[in-house]
Short mmCIF file of C-alpha atoms and ligand atoms in Angstrom, two decimals:
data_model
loop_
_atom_site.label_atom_id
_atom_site.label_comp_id
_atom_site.label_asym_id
_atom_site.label_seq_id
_atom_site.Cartn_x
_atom_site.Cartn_y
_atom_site.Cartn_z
CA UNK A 20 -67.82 8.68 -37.61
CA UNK A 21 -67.38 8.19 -40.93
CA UNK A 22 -69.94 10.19 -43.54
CA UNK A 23 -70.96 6.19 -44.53
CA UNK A 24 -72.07 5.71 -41.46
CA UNK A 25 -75.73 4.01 -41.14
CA UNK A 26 -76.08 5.06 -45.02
CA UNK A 27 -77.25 2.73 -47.68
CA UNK A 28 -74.72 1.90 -50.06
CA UNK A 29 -76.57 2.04 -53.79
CA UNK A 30 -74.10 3.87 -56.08
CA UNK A 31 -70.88 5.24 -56.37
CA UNK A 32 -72.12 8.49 -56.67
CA UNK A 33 -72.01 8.62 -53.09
CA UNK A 34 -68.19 8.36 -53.06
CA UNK A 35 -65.69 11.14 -53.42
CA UNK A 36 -61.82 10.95 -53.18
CA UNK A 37 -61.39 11.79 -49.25
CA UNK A 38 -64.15 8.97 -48.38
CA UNK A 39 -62.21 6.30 -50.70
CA UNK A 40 -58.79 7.31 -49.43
CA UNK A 41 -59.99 6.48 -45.55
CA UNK A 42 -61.65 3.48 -47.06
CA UNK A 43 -58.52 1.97 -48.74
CA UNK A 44 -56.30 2.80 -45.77
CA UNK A 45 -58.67 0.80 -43.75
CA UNK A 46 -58.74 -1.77 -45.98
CA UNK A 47 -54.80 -1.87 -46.15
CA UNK A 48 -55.04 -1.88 -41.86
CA UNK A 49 -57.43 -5.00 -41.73
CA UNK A 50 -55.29 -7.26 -44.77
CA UNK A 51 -54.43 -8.93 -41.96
CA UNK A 52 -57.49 -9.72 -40.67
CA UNK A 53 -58.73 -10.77 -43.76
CA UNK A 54 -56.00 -13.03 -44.26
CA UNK A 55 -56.62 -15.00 -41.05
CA UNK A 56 -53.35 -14.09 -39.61
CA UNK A 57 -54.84 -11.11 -37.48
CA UNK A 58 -58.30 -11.80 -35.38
CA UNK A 59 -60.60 -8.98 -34.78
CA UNK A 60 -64.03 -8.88 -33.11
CA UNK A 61 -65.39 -5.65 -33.50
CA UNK A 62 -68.47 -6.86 -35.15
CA UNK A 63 -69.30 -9.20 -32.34
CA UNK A 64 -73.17 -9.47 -31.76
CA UNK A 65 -73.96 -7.78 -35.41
CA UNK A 66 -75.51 -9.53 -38.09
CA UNK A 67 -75.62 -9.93 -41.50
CA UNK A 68 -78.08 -10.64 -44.10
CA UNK A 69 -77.04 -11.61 -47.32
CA UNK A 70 -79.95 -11.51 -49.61
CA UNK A 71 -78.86 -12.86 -53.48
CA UNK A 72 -81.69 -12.93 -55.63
CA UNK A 73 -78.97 -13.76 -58.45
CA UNK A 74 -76.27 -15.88 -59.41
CA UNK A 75 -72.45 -15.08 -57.17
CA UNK A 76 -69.44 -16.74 -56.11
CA UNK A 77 -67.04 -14.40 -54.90
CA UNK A 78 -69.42 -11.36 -54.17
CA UNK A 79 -71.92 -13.10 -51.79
CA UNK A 80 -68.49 -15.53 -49.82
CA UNK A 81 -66.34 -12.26 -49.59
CA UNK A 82 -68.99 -9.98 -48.05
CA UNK A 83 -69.87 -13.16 -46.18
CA UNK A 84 -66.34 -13.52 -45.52
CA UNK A 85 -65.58 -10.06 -44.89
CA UNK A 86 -68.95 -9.59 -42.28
CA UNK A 87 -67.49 -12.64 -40.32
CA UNK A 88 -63.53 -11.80 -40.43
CA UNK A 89 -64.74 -9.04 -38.35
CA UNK A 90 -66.75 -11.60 -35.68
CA UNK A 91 -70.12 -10.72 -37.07
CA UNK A 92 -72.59 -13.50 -38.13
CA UNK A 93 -74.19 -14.30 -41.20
CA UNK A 94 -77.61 -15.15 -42.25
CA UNK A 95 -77.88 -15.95 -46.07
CA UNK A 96 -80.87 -16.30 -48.91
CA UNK A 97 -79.74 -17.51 -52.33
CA UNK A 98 -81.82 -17.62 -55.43
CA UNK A 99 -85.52 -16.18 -55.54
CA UNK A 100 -87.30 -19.30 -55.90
CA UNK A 101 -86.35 -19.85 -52.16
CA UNK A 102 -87.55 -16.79 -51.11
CA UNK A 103 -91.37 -15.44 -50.32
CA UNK A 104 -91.24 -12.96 -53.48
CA UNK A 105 -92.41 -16.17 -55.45
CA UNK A 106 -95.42 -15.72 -53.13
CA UNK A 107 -95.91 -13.00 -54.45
CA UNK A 108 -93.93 -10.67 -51.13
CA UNK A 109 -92.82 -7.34 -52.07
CA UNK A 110 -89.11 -6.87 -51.62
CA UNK A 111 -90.70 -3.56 -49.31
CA UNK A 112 -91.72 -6.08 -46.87
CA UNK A 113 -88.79 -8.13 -47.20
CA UNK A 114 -87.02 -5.28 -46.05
CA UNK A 115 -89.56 -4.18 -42.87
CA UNK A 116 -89.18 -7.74 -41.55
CA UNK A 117 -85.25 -7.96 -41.80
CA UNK A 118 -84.83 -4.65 -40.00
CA UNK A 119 -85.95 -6.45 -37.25
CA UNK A 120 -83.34 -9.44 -37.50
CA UNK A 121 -80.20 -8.27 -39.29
CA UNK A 122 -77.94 -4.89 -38.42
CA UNK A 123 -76.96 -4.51 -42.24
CA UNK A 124 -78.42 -5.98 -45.70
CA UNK A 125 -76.51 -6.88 -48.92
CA UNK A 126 -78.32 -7.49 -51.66
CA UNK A 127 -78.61 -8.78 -55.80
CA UNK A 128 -81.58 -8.89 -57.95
CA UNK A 129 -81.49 -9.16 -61.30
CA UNK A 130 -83.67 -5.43 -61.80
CA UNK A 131 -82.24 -2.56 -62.16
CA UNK A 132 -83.15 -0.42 -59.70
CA UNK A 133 -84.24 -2.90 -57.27
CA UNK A 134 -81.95 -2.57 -54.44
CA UNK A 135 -83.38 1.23 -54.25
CA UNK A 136 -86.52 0.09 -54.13
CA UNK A 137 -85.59 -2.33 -50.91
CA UNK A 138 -83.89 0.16 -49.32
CA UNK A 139 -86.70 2.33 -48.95
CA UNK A 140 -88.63 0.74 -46.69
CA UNK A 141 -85.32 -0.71 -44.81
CA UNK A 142 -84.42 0.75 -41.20
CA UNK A 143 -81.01 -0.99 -41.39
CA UNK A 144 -78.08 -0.15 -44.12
CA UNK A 145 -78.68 -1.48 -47.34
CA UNK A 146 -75.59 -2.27 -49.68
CA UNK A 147 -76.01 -3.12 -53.29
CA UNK A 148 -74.14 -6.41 -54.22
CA UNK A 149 -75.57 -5.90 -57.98
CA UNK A 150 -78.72 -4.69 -59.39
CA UNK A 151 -79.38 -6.03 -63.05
CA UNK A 152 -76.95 -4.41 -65.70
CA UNK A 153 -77.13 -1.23 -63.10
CA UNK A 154 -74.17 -0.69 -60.88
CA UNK A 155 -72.03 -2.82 -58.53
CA UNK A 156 -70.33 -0.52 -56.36
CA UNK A 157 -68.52 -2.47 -53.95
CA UNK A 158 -66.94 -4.38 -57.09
CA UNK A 159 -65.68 -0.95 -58.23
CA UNK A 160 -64.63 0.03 -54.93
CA UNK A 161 -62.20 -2.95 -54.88
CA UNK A 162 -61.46 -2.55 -58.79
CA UNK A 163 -60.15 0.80 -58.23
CA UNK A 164 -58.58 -0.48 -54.82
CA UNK A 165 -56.64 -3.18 -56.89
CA UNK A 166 -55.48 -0.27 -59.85
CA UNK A 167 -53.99 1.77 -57.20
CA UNK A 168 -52.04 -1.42 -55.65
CA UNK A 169 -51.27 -2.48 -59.12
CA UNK A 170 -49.97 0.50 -60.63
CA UNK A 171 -48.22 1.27 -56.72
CA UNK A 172 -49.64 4.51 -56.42
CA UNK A 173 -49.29 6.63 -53.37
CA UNK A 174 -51.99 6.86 -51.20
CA UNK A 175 -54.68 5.68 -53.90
CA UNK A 176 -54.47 8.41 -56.12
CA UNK A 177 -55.33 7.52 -59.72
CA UNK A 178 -55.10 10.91 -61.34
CA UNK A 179 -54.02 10.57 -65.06
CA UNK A 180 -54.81 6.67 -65.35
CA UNK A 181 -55.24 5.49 -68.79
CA UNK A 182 -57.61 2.35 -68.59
CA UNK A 183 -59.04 0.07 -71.38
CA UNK A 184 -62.34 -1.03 -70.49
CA UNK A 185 -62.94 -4.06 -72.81
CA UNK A 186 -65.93 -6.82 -73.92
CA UNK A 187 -69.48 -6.17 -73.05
CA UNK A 188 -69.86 -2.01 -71.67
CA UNK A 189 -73.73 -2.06 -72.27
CA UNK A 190 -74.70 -4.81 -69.64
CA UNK A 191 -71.95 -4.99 -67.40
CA UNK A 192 -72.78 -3.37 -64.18
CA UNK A 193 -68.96 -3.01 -62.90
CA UNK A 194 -68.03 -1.68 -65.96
CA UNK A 195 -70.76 1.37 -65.04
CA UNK A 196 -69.69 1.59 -61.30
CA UNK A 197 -65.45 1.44 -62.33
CA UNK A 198 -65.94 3.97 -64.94
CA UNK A 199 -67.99 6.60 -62.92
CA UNK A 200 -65.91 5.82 -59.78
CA UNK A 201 -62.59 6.56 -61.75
CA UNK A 202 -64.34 9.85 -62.96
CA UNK A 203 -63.76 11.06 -59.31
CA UNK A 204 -60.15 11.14 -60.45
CA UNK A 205 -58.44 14.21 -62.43
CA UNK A 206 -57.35 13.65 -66.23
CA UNK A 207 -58.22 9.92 -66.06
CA UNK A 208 -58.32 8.69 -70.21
CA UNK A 209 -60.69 5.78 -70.85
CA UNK A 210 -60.77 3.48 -73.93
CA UNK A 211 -64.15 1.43 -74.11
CA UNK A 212 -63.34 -1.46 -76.55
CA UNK A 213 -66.49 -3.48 -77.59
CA UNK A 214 -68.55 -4.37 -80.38
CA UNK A 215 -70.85 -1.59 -81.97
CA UNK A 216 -73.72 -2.98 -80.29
CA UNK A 217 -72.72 -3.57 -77.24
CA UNK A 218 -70.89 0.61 -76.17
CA UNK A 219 -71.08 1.98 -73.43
CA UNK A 220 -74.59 3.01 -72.77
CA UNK A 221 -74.95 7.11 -73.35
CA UNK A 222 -75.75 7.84 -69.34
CA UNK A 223 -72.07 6.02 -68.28
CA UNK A 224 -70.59 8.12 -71.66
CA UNK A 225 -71.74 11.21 -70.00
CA UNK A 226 -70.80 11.32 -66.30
CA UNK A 227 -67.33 10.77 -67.81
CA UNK A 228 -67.60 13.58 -70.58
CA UNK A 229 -69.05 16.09 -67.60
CA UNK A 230 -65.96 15.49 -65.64
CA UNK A 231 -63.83 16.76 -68.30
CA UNK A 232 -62.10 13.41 -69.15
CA UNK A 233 -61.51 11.81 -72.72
CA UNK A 234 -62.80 8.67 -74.10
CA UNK A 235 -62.22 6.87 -77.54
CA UNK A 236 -64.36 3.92 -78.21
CA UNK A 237 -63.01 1.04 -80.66
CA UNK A 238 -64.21 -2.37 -81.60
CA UNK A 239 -60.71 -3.80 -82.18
CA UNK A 240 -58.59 -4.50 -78.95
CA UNK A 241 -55.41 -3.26 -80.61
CA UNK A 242 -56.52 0.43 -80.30
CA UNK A 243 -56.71 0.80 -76.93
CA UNK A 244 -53.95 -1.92 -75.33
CA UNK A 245 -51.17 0.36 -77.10
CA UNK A 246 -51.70 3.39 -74.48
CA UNK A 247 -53.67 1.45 -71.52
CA UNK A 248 -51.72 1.73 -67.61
CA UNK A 249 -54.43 -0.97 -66.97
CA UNK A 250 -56.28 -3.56 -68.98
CA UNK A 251 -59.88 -4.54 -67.58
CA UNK A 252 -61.82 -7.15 -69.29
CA UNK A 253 -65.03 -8.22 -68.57
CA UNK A 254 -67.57 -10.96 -69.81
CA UNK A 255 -70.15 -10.46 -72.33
CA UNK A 256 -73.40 -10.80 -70.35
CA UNK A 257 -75.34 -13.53 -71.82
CA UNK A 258 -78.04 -13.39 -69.36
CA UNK A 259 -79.00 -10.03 -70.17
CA UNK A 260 -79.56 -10.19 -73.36
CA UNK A 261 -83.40 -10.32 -74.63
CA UNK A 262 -82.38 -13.63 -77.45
CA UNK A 263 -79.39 -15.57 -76.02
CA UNK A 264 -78.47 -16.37 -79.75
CA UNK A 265 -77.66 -12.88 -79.86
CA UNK A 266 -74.81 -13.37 -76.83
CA UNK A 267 -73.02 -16.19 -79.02
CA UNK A 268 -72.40 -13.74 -81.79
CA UNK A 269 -70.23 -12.08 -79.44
CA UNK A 270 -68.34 -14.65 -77.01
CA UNK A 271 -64.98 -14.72 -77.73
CA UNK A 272 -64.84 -11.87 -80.21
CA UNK A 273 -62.64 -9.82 -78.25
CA UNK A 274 -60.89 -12.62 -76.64
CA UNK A 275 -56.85 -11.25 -75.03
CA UNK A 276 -54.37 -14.22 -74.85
CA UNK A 277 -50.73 -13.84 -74.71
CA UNK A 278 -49.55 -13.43 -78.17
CA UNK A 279 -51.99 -10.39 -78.51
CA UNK A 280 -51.26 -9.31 -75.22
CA UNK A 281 -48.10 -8.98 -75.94
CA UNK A 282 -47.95 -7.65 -79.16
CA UNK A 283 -50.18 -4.96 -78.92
CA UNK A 284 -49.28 -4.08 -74.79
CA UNK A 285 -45.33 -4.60 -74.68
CA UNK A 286 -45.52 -2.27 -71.89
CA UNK A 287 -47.23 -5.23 -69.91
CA UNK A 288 -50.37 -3.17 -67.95
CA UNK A 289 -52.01 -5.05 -65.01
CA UNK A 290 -54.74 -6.89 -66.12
CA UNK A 291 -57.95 -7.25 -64.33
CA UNK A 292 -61.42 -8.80 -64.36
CA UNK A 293 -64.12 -8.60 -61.97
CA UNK A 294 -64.64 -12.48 -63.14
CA UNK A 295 -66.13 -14.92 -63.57
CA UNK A 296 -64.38 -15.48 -66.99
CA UNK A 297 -66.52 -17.12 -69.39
CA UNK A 298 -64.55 -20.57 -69.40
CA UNK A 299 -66.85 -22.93 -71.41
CA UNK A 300 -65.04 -23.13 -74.60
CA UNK A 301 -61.99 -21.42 -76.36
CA UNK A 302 -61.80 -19.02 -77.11
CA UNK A 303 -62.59 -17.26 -73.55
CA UNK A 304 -62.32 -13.62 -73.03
CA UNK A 305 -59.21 -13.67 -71.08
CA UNK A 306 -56.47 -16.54 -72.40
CA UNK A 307 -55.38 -19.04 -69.60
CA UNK A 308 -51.85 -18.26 -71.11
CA UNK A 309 -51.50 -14.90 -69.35
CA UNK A 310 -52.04 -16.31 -65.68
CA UNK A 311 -48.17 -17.03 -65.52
CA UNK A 312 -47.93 -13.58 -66.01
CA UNK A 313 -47.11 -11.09 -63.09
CA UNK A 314 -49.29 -8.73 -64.62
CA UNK A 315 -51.83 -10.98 -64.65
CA UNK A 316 -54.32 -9.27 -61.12
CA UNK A 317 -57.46 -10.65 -61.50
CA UNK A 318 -56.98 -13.67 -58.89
CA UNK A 319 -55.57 -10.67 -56.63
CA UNK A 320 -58.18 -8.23 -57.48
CA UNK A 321 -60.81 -10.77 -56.51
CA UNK A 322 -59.27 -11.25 -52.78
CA UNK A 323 -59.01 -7.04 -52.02
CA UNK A 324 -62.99 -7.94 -52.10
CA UNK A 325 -62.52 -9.24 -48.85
CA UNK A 326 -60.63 -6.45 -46.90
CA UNK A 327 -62.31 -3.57 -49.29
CA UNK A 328 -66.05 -4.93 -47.88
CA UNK A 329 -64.59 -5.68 -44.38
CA UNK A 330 -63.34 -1.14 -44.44
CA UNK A 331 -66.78 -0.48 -46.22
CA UNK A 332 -68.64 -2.39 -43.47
CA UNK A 333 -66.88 -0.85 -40.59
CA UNK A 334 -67.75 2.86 -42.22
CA UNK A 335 -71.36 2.15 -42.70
CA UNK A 336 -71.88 0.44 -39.09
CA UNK A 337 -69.48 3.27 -37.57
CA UNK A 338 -66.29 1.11 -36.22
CA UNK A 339 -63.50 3.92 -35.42
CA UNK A 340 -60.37 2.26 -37.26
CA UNK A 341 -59.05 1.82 -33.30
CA UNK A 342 -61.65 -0.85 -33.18
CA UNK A 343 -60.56 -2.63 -35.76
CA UNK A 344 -56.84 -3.14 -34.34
CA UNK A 345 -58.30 -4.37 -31.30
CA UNK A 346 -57.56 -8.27 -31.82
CA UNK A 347 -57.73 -11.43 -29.89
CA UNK A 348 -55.30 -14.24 -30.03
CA UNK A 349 -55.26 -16.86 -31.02
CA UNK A 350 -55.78 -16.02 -34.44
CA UNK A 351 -56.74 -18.69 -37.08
CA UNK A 352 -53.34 -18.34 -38.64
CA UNK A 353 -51.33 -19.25 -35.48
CA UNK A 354 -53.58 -22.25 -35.08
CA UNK A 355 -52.81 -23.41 -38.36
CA UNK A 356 -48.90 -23.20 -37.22
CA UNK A 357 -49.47 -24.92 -34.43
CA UNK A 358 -50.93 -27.71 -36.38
CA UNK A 359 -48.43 -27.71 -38.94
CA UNK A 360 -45.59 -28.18 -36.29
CA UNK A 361 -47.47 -31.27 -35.73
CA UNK A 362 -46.32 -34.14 -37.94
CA UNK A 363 -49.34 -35.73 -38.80
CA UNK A 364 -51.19 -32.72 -40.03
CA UNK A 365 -48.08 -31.05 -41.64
CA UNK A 366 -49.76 -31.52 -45.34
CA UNK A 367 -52.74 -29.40 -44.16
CA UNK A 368 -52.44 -26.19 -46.70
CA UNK A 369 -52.57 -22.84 -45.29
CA UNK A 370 -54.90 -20.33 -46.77
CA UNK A 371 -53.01 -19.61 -50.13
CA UNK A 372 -52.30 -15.78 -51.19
CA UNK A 373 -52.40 -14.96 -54.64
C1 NCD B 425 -69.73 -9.50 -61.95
C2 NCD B 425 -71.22 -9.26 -61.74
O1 NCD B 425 -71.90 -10.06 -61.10
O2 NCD B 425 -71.65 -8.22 -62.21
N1 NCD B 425 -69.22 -10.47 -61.10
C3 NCD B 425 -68.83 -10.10 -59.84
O3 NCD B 425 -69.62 -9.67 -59.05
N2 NCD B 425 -67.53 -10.20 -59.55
C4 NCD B 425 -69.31 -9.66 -63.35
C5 NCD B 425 -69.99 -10.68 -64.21
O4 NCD B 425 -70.91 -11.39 -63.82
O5 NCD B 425 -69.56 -10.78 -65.37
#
């Protein structure tokens, strides 16, 4: 048994280096799996409740994804105004009456603080998927996950990582997680480029100061690219903000393309971004011009979500890893070949890889 095991997932303070490690070597095992070319049913006859109070794409499908990749089913609730807490139901009660119809609960709400709050009154796991400008583990998890794969480090070790954390530090919850998640690490350097009033808020600043690493904070992306072993970039978090006026000031300020990318990182870091990019009009925070780029992770980064939830499920609903390599056949993957050696379905695409 893992030490996840039937724990609620709410923070990455709950995460030191030996728990990652077995996570990411799990996560490495099930690729297949969450690929389609592998089939595993270990989570036969468990279900899933995916509660998103907020706006996702890619967090809510991958866990989604992730629960059923592992033959688990999935019961879903998107957007409040669908849910009984317009009637005035406290999310405590939400959370006595899916004990008694889900094994696990993932859940976003846009208050900080909330998923805690749920979780108290829950009798089944709780995982945070995002609570207000608070944390977002499981995007860290995979964040970190993705440096390690990026920057080919053995067994997931990121001592001594230099990473540029860049756009909008005070509201961006994975920005909080990634940087007190990489503080697990030994000598790990951080640069937190933003505007003035948008830092890195004082709490973050000190869980990285009390574990002895350095930080230098900038408002110009040239002072931190220079030195950076990876580049994240986030979004500046219009919905956050009290006056929404206030956002547009910001959009676009500290925009990366190629030219600046590669004048100020010749060195070519991994870039990353928890997305979604902020694609409305140019300039966006992270240039379409770099995609052609090898360096260029953030499509990858956003598919380790899938295997990265699939390990953290297995550890919080106790799977041994001997489970998990117990598959059936046939797997999606060799039905798709089967149907591609048939003529008239040859054009059918097979789940692309990034
Ligand atoms: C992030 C989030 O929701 O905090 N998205 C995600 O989960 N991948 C980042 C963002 O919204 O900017």
């Amino acid at each position: 048994m893992t030490p996840l095991a039937q724990q609620h997932i709410l923070s990455v303070d709950q995460f030191d280096r030996d728990i990652l490690t077995d996570l990411y070597r799990v996560a490495d095992l099930l690729q297949p799996i969450a690929a389609s070319e592998e089939r595993c049913i270990a989570l036969e006859g468990a279900t899933l409740a995916n509660l998103f109070f907020e706006p996702s794409t890619r967090t809510r499908t991958s866990f989604a994804s992730a629960f059923h990749q592992l033959g688990g089913k999935v019961v879903e609730t998107t957007d409040e105004a669908y849910s009984s807490l317009v009637k005035g139901e406290s999310l405590t009660d939400t959370a006595r009456v899916l004990s008694g119809m889900a094994d696990v609960v993932v859940m976003r709400h846009h208050v900080s603080g909330s998923v805690q709050d749920y979780a108290t009154t829950s009798k089944v796991p709780v995982i945070n998927g995002g609570d207000g400008p608070g944390e977002h583990p499981t995007q860290a998890l995979l964040d970190a996950y993705t440096m390690a794969h990026e920057l080919k480090r053995s067994d997931y070790n990121l001592d001594g990582v230099n990473v540029a954390l860049i756009g909008d530090l005070k509201h961006g919850r994975t920005v909080h997680s990634l940087a007190k998640l990489l503080s697990i690490y030994d000598d790990v350097t951080f640069t937190l480029i933003s505007p003035d009033a948008l830092r890195m808020p004082e709490t973050v600043r000190e869980v990285i100061e009390q574990h002895g690493h350095n930080y230098t904070e900038s408002p110009r992306l040239r002072d931190g690219l220079a030195h950076a072993d990876v580049v994240y970039v986030t979004r500046i978090q219009e919905e956050r903000f009290d006056d929404p006026r206030e956002a547009q000031r910001y959009r676009g300020r500290l925009a990366l393309d190629r030219a600046k990318y590669e004048r100020f990182a010749p060195h070519q870091p991994p870039i990353l971004h928890p997305l979604p990019r902020d694609s409305r009009s140019e300039p966006m925070e992270l240039s379409r011009d770099l995609e052609e780029l090898e360096s260029f992770a953030a499509f990858r980064q956003a598919h380790n979500g899938v295997p990265v939830r699939m390990a953290l499920f297995a550890a919080v609903l106790g799977i041994e890893s001997g489970f998990l390599t117990f598959m059936t056949r046939p797997s999606y993957a060799e039905v798709q070949d089967r149907w591609r050696s048939n003529d008239k379905v040859n054009e059918r695409p097979a789940r692309a890889k990034s």
